[in-house]
C-alpha positions as MATLAB code, in Angstrom:
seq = 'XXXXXXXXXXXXXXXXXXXXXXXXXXXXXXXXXXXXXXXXXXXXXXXXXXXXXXXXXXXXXXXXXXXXXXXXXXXXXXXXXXXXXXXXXXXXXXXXXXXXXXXXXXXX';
ca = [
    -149.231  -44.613  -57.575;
    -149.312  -47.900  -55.464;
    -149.438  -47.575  -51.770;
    -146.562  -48.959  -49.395;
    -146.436  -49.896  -45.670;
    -142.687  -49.431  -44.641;
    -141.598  -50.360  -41.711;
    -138.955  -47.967  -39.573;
    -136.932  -48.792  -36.472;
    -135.839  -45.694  -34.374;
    -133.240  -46.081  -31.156;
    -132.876  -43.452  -28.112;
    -129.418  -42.638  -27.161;
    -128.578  -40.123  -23.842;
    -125.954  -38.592  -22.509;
    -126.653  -40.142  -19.084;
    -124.718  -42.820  -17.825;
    -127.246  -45.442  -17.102;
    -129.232  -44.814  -20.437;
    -130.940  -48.340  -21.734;
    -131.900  -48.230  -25.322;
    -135.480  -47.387  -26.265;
    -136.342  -48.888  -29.965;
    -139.381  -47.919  -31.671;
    -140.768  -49.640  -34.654;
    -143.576  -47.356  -36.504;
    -145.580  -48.838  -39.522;
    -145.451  -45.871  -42.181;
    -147.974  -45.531  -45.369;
    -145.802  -44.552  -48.232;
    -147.266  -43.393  -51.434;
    -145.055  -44.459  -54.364;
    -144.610  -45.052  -58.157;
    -142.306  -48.180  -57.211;
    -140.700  -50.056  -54.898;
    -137.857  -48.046  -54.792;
    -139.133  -44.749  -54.768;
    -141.243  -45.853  -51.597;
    -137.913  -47.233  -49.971;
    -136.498  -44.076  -50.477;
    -139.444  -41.838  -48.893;
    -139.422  -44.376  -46.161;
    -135.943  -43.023  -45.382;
    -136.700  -39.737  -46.080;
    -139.470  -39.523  -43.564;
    -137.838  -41.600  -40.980;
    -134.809  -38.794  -41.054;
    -137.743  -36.212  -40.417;
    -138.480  -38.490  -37.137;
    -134.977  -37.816  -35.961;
    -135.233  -35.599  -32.711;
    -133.423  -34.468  -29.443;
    -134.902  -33.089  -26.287;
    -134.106  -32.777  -22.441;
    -136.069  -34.762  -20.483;
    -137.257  -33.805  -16.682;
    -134.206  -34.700  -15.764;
    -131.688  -32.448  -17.861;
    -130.829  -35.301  -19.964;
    -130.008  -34.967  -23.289;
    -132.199  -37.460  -25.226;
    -131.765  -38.471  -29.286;
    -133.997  -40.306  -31.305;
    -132.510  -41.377  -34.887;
    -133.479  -43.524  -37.869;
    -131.449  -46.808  -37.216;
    -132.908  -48.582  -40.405;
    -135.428  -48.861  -42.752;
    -136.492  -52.590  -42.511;
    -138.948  -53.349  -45.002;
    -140.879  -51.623  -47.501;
    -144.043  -54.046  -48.959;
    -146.879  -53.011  -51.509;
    -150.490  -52.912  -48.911;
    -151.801  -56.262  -49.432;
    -155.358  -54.804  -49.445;
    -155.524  -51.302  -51.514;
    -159.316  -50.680  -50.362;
    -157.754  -49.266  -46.790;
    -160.976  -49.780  -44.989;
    -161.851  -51.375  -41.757;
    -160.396  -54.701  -41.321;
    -157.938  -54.247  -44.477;
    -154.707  -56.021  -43.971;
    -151.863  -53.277  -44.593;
    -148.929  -55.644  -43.772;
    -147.850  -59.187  -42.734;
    -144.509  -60.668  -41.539;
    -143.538  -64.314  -40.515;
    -140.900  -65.224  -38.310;
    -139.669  -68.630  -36.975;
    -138.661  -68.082  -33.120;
    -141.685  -67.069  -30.307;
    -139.760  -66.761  -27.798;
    -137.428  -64.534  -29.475;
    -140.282  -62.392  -30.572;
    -141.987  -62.597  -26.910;
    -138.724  -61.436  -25.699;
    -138.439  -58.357  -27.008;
    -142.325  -57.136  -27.560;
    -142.735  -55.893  -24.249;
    -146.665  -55.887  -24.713;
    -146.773  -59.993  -25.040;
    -145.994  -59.921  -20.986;
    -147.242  -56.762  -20.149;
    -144.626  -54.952  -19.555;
    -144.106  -51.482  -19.262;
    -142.126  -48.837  -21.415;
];
């Protein structure tokens, strides 16, 4: 069994009018004999995530497993402080900055 970090992006949707999206990427450890395998309990567990409640308002709100966007092997196995569990790269700051609202610290 290798272990997996998979990465999981849920979305909000309400029944109210003026509803703005809420996304929510969460960082998942997957336990897996392959690649695959781990893709697929990524999924499975995401659907788990999937929820609806009223809020103080009487708002009906849904959270729902829009995608699974990467599964990678843990680049350090020995999971112990200061182990590196997963990397991305990406090209475009300010399109990063712009929508990781803790960069400007803004609120949810």
């Amino acid at each position: 069994m290798s272990k997996y970090t998979a990465v999981l992006l849920c979305e909000t949707s309400a029944d109210a009018a003026d509803h703005v999206p809420l996304f929510q990427e969460s960082f998942v450890l997957i336990e897996a004999e392959n690649a695959a395998r781990a893709r697929w309990k990524a999924a499975a567990h995401g659907r788990r995530l999937e929820t609806a409640y009223e809020n103080e308002r009487g708002e009906l709100i849904t959270w729902k497993l829009r995608h699974v966007v990467d599964v990678n092997e843990v680049l350090d196995e020995n999971l112990v402080d200061g182990a590196e569990l997963y990397a991305r790269h990406f090209r475009d700051y300010a399109a990063y900055r712009s929508f990781e609202p803790l960069l400007s610290g803004e609120g949810l």
